[in-house]
Coordinates of C-alpha atoms in Angstrom, one line a residue:
Chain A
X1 CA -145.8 99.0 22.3
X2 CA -149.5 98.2 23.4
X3 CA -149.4 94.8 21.0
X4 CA -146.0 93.4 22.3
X5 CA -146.3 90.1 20.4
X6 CA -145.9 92.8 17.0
X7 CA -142.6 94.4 16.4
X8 CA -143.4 97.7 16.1
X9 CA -142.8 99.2 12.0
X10 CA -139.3 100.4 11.8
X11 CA -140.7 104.0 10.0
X12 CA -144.2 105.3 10.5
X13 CA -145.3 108.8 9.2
X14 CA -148.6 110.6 9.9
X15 CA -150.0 113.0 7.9
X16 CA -146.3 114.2 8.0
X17 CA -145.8 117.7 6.4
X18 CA -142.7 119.6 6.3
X19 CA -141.4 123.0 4.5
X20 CA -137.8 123.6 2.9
X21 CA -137.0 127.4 3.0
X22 CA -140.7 128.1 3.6
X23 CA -141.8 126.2 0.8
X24 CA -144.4 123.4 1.5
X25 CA -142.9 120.4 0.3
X26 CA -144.8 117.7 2.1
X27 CA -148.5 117.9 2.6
X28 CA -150.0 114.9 4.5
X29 CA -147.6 112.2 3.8
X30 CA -148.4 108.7 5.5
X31 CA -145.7 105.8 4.7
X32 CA -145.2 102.8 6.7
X33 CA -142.6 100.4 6.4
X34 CA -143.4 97.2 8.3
X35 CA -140.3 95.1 9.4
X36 CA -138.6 92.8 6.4
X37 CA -140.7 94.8 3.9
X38 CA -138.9 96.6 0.8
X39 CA -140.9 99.6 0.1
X40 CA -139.5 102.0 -2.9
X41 CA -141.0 105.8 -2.6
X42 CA -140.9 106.9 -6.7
X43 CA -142.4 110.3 -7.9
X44 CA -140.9 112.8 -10.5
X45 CA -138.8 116.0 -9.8
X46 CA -139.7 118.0 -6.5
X47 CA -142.6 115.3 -5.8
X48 CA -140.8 115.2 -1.6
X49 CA -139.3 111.8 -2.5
X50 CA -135.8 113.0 -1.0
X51 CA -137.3 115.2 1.5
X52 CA -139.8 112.0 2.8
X53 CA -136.5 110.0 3.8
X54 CA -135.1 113.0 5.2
X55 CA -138.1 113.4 7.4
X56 CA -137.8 109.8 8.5
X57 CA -134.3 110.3 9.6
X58 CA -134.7 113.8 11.5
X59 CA -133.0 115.8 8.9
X60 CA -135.7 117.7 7.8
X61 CA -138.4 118.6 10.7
X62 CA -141.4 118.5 10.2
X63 CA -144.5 121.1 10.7
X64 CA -147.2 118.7 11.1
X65 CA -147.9 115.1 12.0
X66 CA -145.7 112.9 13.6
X67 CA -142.8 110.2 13.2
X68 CA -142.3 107.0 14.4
X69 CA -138.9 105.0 14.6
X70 CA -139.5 101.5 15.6
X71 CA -142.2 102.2 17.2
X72 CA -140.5 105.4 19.5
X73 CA -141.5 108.8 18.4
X74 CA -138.8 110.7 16.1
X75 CA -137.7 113.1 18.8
X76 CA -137.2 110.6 21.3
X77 CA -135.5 107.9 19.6
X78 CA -131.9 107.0 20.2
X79 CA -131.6 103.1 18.4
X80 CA -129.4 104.9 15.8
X81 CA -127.6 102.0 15.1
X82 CA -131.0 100.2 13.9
X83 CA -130.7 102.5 11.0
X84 CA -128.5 102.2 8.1
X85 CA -128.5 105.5 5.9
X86 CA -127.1 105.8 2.4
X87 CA -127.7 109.8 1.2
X88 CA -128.4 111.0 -2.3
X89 CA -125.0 111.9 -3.8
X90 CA -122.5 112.2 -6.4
X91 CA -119.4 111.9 -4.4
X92 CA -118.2 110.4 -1.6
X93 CA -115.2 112.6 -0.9
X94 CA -114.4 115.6 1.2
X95 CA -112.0 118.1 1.1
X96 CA -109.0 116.2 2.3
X97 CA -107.9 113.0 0.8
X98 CA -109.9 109.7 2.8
X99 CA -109.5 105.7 2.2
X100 CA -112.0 103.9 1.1
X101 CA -112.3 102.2 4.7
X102 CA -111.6 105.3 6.8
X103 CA -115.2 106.3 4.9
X104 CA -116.5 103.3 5.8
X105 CA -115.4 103.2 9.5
X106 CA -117.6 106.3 10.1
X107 CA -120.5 103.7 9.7
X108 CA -119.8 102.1 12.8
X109 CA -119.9 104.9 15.2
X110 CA -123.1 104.2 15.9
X111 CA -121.9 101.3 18.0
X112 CA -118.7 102.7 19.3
X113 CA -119.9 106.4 20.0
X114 CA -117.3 108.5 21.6
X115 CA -115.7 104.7 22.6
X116 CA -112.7 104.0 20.8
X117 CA -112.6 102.0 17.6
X118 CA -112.3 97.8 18.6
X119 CA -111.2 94.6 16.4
X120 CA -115.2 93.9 15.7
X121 CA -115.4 97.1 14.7
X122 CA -112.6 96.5 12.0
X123 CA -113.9 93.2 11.1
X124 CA -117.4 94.4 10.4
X125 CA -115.9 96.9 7.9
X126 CA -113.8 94.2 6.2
X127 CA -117.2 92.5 6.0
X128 CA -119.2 95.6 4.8
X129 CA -116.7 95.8 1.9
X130 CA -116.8 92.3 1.0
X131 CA -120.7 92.6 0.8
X132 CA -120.0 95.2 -1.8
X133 CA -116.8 93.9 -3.5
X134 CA -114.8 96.6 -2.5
X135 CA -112.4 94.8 -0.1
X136 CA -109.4 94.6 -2.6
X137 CA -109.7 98.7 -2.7
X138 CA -109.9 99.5 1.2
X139 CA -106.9 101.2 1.5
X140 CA -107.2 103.4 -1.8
X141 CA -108.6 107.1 -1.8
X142 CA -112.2 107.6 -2.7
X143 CA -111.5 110.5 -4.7
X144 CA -109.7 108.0 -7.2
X145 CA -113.0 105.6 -7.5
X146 CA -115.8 106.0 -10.0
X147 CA -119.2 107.1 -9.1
X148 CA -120.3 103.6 -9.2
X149 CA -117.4 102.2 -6.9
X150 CA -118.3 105.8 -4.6
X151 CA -121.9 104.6 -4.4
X152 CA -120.9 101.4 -3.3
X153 CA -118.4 102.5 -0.9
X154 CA -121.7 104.4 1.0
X155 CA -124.1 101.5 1.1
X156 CA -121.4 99.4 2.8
X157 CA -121.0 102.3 5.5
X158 CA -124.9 101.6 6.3
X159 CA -124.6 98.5 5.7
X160 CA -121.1 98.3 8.8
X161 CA -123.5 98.3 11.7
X162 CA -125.7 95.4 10.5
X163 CA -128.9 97.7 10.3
X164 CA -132.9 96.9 10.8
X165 CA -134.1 99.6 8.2
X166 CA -131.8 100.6 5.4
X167 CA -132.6 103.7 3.8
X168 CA -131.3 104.8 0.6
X169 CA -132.0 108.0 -1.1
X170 CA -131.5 107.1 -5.2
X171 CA -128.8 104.7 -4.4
X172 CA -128.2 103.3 -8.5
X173 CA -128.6 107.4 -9.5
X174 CA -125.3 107.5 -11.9
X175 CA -123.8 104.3 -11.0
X176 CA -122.5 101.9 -13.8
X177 CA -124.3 98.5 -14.4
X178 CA -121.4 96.4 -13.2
X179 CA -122.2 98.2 -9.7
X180 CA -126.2 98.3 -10.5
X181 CA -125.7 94.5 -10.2
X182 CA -123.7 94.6 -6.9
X183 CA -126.2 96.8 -5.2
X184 CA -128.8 94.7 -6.4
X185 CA -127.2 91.7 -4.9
X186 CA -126.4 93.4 -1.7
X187 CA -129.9 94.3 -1.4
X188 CA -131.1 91.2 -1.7
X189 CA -128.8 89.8 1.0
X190 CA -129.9 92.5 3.0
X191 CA -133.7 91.7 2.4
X192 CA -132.6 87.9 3.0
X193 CA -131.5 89.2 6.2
X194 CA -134.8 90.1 7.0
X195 CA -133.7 93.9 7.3
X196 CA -136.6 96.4 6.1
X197 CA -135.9 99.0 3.4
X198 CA -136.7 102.3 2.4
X199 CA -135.5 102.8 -0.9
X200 CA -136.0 106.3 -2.8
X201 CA -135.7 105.6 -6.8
X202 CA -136.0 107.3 -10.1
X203 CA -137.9 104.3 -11.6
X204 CA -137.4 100.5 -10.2
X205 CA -134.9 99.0 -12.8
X206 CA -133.2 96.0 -11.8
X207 CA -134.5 96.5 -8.1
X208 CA -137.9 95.5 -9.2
X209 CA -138.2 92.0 -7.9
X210 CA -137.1 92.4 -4.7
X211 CA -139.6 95.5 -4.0
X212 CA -143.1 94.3 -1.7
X213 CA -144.5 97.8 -2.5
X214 CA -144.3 101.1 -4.3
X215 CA -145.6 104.3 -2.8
X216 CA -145.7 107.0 -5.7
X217 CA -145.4 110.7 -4.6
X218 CA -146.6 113.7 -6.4
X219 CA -146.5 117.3 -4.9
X220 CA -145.8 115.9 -1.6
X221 CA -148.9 113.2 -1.1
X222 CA -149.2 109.9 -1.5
X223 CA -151.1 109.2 -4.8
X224 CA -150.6 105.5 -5.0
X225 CA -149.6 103.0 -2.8
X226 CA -149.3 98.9 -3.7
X227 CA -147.6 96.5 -5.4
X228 CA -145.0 98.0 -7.5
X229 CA -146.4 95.8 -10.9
X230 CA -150.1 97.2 -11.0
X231 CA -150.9 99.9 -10.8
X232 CA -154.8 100.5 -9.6
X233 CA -155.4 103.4 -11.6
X234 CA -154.7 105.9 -13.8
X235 CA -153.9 109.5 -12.2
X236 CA -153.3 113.2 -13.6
X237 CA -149.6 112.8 -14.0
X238 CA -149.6 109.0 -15.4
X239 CA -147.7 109.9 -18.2
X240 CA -144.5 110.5 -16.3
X241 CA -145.0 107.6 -13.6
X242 CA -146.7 104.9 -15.8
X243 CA -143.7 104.0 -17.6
X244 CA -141.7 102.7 -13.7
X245 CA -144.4 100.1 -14.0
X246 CA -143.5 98.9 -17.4
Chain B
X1 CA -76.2 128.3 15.5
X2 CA -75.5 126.9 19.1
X3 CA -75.5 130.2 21.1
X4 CA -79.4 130.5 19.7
X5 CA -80.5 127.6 21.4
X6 CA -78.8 129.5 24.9
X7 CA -80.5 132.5 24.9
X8 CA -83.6 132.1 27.0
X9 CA -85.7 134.1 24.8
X10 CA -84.9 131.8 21.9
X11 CA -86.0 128.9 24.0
X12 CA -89.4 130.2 24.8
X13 CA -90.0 131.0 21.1
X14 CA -88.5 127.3 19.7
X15 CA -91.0 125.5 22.6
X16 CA -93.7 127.7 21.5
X17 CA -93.2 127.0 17.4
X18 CA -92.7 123.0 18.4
X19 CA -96.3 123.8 19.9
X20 CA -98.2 125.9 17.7
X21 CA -96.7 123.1 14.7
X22 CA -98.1 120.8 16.0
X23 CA -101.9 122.2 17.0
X24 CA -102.2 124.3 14.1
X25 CA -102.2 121.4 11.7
X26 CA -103.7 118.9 13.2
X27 CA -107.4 121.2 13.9
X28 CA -107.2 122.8 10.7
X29 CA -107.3 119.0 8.6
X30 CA -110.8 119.4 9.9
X31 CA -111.6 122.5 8.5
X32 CA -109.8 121.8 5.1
X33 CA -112.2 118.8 5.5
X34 CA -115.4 120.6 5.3
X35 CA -114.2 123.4 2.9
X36 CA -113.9 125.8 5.7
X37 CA -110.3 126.8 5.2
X38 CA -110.6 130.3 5.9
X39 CA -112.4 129.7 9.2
X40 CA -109.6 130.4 10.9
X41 CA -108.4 133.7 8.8
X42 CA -111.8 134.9 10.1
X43 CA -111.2 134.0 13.9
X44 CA -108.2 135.9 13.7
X45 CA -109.5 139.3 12.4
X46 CA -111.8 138.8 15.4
X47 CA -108.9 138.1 17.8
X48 CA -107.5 141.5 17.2
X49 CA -110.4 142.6 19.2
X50 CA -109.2 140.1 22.1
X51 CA -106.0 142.0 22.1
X52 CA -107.3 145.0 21.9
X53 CA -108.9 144.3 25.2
X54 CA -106.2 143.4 26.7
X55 CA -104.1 146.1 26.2
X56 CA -106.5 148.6 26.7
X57 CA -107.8 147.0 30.1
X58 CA -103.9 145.9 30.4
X59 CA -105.0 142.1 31.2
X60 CA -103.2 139.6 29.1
X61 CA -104.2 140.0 25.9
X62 CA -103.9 136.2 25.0
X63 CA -106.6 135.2 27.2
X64 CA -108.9 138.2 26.5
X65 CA -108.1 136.8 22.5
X66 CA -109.5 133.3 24.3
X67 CA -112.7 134.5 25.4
X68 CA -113.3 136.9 22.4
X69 CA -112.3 134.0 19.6
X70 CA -114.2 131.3 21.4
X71 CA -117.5 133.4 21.2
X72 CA -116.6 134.4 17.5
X73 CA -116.4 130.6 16.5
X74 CA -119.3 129.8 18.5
X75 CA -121.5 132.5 16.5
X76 CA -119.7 131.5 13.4
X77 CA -120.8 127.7 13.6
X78 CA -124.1 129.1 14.6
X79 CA -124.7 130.5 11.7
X80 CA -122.9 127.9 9.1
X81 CA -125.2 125.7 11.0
X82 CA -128.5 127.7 9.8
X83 CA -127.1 127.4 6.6
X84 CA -129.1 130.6 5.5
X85 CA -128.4 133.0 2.8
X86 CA -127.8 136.3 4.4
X87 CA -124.6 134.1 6.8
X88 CA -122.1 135.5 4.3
X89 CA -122.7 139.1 5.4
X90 CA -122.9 138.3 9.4
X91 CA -119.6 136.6 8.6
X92 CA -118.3 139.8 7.0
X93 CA -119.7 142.3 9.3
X94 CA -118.3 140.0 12.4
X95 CA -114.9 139.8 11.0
X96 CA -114.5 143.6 9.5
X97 CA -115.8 144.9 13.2
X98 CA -113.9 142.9 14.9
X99 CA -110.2 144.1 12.7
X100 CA -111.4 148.0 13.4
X101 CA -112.8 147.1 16.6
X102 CA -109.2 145.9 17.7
X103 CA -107.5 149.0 16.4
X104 CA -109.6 151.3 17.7
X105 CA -108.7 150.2 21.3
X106 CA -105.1 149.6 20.8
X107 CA -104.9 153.3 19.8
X108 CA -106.3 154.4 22.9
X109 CA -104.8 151.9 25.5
X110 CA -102.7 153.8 27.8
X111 CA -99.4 153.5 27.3
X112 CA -99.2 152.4 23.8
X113 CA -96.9 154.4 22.1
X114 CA -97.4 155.9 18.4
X115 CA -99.5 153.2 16.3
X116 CA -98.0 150.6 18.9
X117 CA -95.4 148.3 18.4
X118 CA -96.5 145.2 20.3
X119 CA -99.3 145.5 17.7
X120 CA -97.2 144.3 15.2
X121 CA -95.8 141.6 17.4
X122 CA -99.3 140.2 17.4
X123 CA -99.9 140.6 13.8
X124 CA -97.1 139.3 12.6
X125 CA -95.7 137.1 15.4
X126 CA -92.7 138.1 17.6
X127 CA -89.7 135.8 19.1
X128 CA -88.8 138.5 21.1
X129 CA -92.1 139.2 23.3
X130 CA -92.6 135.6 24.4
X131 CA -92.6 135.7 27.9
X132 CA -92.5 132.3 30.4
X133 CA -96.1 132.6 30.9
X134 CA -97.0 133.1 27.3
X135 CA -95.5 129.5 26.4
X136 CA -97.6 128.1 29.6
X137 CA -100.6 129.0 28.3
X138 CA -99.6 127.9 25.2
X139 CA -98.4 124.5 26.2
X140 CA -101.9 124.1 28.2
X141 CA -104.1 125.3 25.3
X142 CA -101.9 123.5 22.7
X143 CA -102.3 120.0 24.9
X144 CA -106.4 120.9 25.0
X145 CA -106.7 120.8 21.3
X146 CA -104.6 118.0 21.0
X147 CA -106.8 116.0 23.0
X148 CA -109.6 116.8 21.2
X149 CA -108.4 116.5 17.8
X150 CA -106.8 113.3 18.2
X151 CA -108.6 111.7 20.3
X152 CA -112.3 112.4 18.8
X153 CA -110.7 111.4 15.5
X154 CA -113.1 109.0 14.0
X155 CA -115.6 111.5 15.4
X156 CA -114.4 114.7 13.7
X157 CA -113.9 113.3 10.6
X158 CA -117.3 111.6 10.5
X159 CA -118.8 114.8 11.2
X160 CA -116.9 116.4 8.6
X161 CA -116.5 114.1 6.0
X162 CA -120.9 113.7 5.5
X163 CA -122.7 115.5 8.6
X164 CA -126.3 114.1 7.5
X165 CA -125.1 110.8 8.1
X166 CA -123.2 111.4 11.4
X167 CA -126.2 112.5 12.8
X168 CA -127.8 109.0 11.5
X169 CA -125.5 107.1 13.2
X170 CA -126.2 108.9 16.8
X171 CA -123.4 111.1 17.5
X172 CA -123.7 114.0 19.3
X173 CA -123.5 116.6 15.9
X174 CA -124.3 119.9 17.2
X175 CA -122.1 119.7 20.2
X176 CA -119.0 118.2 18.0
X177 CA -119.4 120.8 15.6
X178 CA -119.3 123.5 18.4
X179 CA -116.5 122.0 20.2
X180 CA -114.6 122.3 16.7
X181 CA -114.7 125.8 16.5
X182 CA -113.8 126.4 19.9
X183 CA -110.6 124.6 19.3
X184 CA -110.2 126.2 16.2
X185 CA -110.3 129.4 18.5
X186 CA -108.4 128.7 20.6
X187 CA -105.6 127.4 18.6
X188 CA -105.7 130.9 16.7
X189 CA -105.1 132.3 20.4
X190 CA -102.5 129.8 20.9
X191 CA -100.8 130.1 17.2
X192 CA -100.9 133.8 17.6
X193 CA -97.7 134.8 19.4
X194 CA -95.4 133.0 16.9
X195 CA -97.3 133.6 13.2
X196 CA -98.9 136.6 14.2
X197 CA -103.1 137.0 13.8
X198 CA -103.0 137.8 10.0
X199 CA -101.1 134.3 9.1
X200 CA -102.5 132.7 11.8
X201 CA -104.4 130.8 9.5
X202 CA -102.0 129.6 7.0
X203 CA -100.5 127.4 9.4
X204 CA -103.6 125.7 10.2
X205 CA -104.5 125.2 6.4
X206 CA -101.1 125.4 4.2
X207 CA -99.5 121.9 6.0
X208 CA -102.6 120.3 5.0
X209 CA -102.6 121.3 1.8
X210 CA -99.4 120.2 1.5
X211 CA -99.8 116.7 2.7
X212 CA -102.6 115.8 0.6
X213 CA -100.8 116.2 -2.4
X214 CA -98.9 112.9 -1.4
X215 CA -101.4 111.1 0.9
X216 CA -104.6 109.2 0.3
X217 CA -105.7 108.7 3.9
X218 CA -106.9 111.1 6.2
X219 CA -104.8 109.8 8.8
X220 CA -101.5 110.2 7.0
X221 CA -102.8 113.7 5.9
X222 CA -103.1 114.7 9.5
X223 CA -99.4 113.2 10.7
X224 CA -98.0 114.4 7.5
X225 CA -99.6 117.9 7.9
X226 CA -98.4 118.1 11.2
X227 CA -95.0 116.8 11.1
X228 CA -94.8 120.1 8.4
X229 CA -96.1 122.3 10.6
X230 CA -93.5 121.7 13.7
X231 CA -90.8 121.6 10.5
X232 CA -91.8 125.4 9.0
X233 CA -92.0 126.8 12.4
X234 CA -89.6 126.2 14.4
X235 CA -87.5 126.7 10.6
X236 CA -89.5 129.9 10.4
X237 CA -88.6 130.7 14.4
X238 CA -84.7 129.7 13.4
X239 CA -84.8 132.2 10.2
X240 CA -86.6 134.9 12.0
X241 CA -83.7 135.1 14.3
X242 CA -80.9 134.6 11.6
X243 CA -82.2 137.1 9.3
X244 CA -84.5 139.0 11.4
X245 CA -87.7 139.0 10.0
X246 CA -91.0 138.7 11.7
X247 CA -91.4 135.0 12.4
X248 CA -95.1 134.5 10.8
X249 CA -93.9 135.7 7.5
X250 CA -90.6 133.2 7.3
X251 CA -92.8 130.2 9.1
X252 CA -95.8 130.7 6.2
X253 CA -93.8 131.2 3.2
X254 CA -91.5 128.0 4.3
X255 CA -94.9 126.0 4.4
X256 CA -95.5 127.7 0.7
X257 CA -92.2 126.7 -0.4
X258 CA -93.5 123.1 0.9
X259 CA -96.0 122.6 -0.9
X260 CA -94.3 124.0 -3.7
X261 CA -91.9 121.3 -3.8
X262 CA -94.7 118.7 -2.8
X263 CA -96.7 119.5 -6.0
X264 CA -93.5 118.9 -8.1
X265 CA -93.0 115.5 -6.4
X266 CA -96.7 114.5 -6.3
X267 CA -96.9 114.9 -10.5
X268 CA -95.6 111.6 -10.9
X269 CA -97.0 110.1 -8.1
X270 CA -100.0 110.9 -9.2
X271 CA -99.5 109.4 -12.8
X272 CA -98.7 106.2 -10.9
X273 CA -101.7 106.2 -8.7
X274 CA -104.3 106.8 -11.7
X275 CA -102.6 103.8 -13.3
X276 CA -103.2 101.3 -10.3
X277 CA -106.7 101.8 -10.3
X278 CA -106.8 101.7 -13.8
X279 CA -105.2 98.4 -13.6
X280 CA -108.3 97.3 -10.7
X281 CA -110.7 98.5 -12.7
X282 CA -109.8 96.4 -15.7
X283 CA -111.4 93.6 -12.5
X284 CA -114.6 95.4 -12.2
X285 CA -116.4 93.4 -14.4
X286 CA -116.0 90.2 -13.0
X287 CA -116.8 91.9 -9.5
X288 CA -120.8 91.3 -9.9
X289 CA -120.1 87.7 -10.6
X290 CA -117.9 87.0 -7.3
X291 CA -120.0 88.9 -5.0
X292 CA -122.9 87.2 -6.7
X293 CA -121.1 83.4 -5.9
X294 CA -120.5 85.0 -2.5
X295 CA -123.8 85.3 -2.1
X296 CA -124.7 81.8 -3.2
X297 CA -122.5 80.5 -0.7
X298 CA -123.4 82.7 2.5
X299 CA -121.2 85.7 1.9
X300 CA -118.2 83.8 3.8
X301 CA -116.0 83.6 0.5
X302 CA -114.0 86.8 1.7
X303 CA -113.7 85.9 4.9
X304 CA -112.4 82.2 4.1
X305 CA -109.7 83.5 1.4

């Protein structure tokens, strides 16, 4: 705001911490993610991976430090449709039967609110679904897709609204390579774009090239943070996080 | 047949089954949505209370039901909200008082007779007690949730179908998820003169399960689901006067008998459905490859074709 020649990062965190059922999860997490920058958050089981992104996007509150959204402090931001979120998952399916573009539809709400649903609206879901290859299934049931397909079917509901900051919690967790390779391509476009992501990931696989840096968790700090190929040093728990850097 | 549709009484109860068919259905797709299907069950033990009010202060008992379910609903979605362990047994406690609550003050409103037959008229529904200003307030509360659920659609169903991401994309979560339960309130209220408190609920959750046996979208679920609803009441209103029994009982085991006969018919539907996709996903393979030449030339492939 001060430096109005710099677009402000899409997500800043301060010494962020934050509890789930009384449990300290984060203690003194700082993550920036600067505009057009791919940043991959990668840490083992229960290292506040998940629960970072969730703290970026105002689902999980946090107890200390604060939270910046393009430059606008968590609580007061309102630029939702800047944001394009894909949450961890195994399903994309509720209790009642949905299409594949009725799922995706939800994605644009962001634009159209409480206003009713409008032709760009439509076309931007046909081109959400392209980006992803899933046109030719719009009109079928999610239920009746693979996880993979599933997976897809969620990043093009981020992707409806043409989002600044994509965040994506463990988005090629169970997904088949055929739709590995999709998301990877989509990403790139994405990144091509010049949108900003936040991806969280259980090691960097295929993503790999596209990442500018990787920020390594472990019991909710930051232990390492740079390029995702080299790693600076070796820490206490290298064992399990050396081999993402393979 | 004919001289049915003459008596006034009949009238009243037919307009009010066309009605409560219709609301019923299309508030409880939500609920089905987010696994909630017996959110309504426990909105009507509570409306006993509501009635019990009434009849003991001898105000109408509907809109004491209102004001009673409405502040149920609202503590209910409180606490689902909180998402905290101990929930379940608030939820009990709220819905077990609220049955013995509502007895207790039916037995001692003045006037009521023995154990009180316009009790069972609200537990099990009555074509008989309908009176013109029942199917007024019913027609006003019915058109309410109608507005709501319809026309917050895309809305609902976000907030249903994946609430973490609704609230990413801006909309107003808390306050949806509230207004959902008060129409889920009120259309107990409103469905409770014709099914009656105890089946109040199966009409709000039996059409839907019903119609998703043969649908794959959410809106042909909800128009489906509806267009069963207004079917098994006012069928349900027709046999309780043919064969007098209470109306809720022949309205909710029609809607059984539905999707009885819907999971018969859906078997080979869904034998044909699992082999379309089977016959797209023998494509998936070359997906990769045409999004990746999409890519290569700008992404306007789809959009050119």
């Amino acid at each position: 705001m001060t430096q109005p020649t710099r677009p402000p990062a899409p997500v800043r965190l301060t010494a962020a911490h934050a509890s789930l059922g009384g449990r300290p999860v984060l203690r003194g997490v700082d993550l920036t993610v600067a505009p057009g920058e791919v940043v991959a958050l990668l840490g083992g089981n229960g290292s506040g991976k998940s629960t970072t992104v969730r703290s970026v996007i105002g689902a999980v509150p946090l107890t200390g430090g604060e939270r910046e959204l393009f430059g606008v402090p968590g609580a007061r931001f309102r630029d939702w449709h800047r944001i394009g979120y894909v949450p961890q998952r195994t399903t994309a399916a509720g209790g009642v039967p949905a299409t594949v573009r009725e799922v995706v539809a939800t994605g644009r709400l962001a634009q159209h609110g409480l206003l009713p649903f409008r032709r760009r609206d439509k076309a931007a879901v046909a081109r959400a679904l392209e980006a992803v290859g899933m046109l030719d299934r719009a009109g079928d049931g999610v239920a009746d897709l693979s996880g993979g397909q599933q997976q897809r079917v969620l990043i093009a509901r981020a992707l409806v609204g043409e989002p600044e900051l994509l965040i994506m919690d463990e988005p090629m967790a169970g997904v088949d390579l055929a739709s590995q390779r999709v998301l990877a391509d989509t990403l790139r476009r994405q990144v091509a774009r010049g949108a900003a992501v936040l991806l969280v990931l259980h090691e960097l696989g295929p993503l790999e090239p596209l990442i500018d840096r990787a920020v390594v968790l472990n019991e909710g700090r930051v232990r390492q943070d740079g390029p995702p190929a080299a790693p600076d040093h070796v820490h206490p728990h290298a064992d399990r996080t050396q081999g993402l850097f393979a | 047949m004919t001289d049915m549709f003459s008596l006034l009484f009949m009238q009243r109860a037919l307009l009010a089954a066309l009605l409560v068919g219709v609301t019923a259905p299309s508030i409880g797709i939500y609920l089905v949505q987010r696994r909630q299907a017996l959110m309504g069950d426990g909105i009507g033990h509570v409306a006993l209370t509501g009635i019990g009010l009434g009849l003991f202060f001898q105000t109408s008992p509907v809109w004491m039901a209102v004001v009673v379910c409405v502040a149920a609903a609202v503590v209910m979605e409180l606490v689902r909200s909180r998402g905290n362990q101990s929930g379940d047994i608030a939820l009990a406690m709220l819905f077990y008082g609220g049955m013995a609550c509502g007895r207790l003050l039916v037995s001692k409103a003045p006037g009521a007779s023995g154990a009180g037959g316009s009790l069972d008229s609200y537990l099990w529904g009555s074509i008989l007690a309908m009176e013109d200003s029942d199917v007024v307030t019913i027609a006003a509360l019915g058109a309410v949730v109608l507005a709501v659920t319809l026309g917050l659609r895309r809305q609902l169903f976000a907030v249903c179908q994946d609430e973490e991401f609704a609230k990413v994309t801006g909309l107003p979560v808390r306050l949806l998820n509230l207004l959902l339960a008060v129409m889920a309130a009120v259309t107990v209220t409103v469905a409770m003169r014709v099914v009656g408190v105890l089946l109040v609920s199966a009409l709000m959750v039996v059409p839907v399960a019903a119609a998703q046996l043969l649908t794959r979208s959410f809106r042909a679920t909800q128009a489906l689901a509806v267009a069963i609803g207004v079917l098994v009441s006012v069928g349900g209103v027709v046999t309780s006067y043919q064969a007098d029994v209470p109306p809720g009982s022949a309205i909710v085991l029609l809607a059984i008998a539905c999707f009885a006969v819907f999971t018969v018919l859906a078997a080979p539907l869904a034998r044909r459905r699992y082999r379309d996709p089977a016959a797209v996903t023998g494509t998936e393979l070359p997906i990769p490859v045409q999004s990746g030449a999409a890519a290569g030339s700008g992404g306007g492939k789809g959009l050119a074709q």
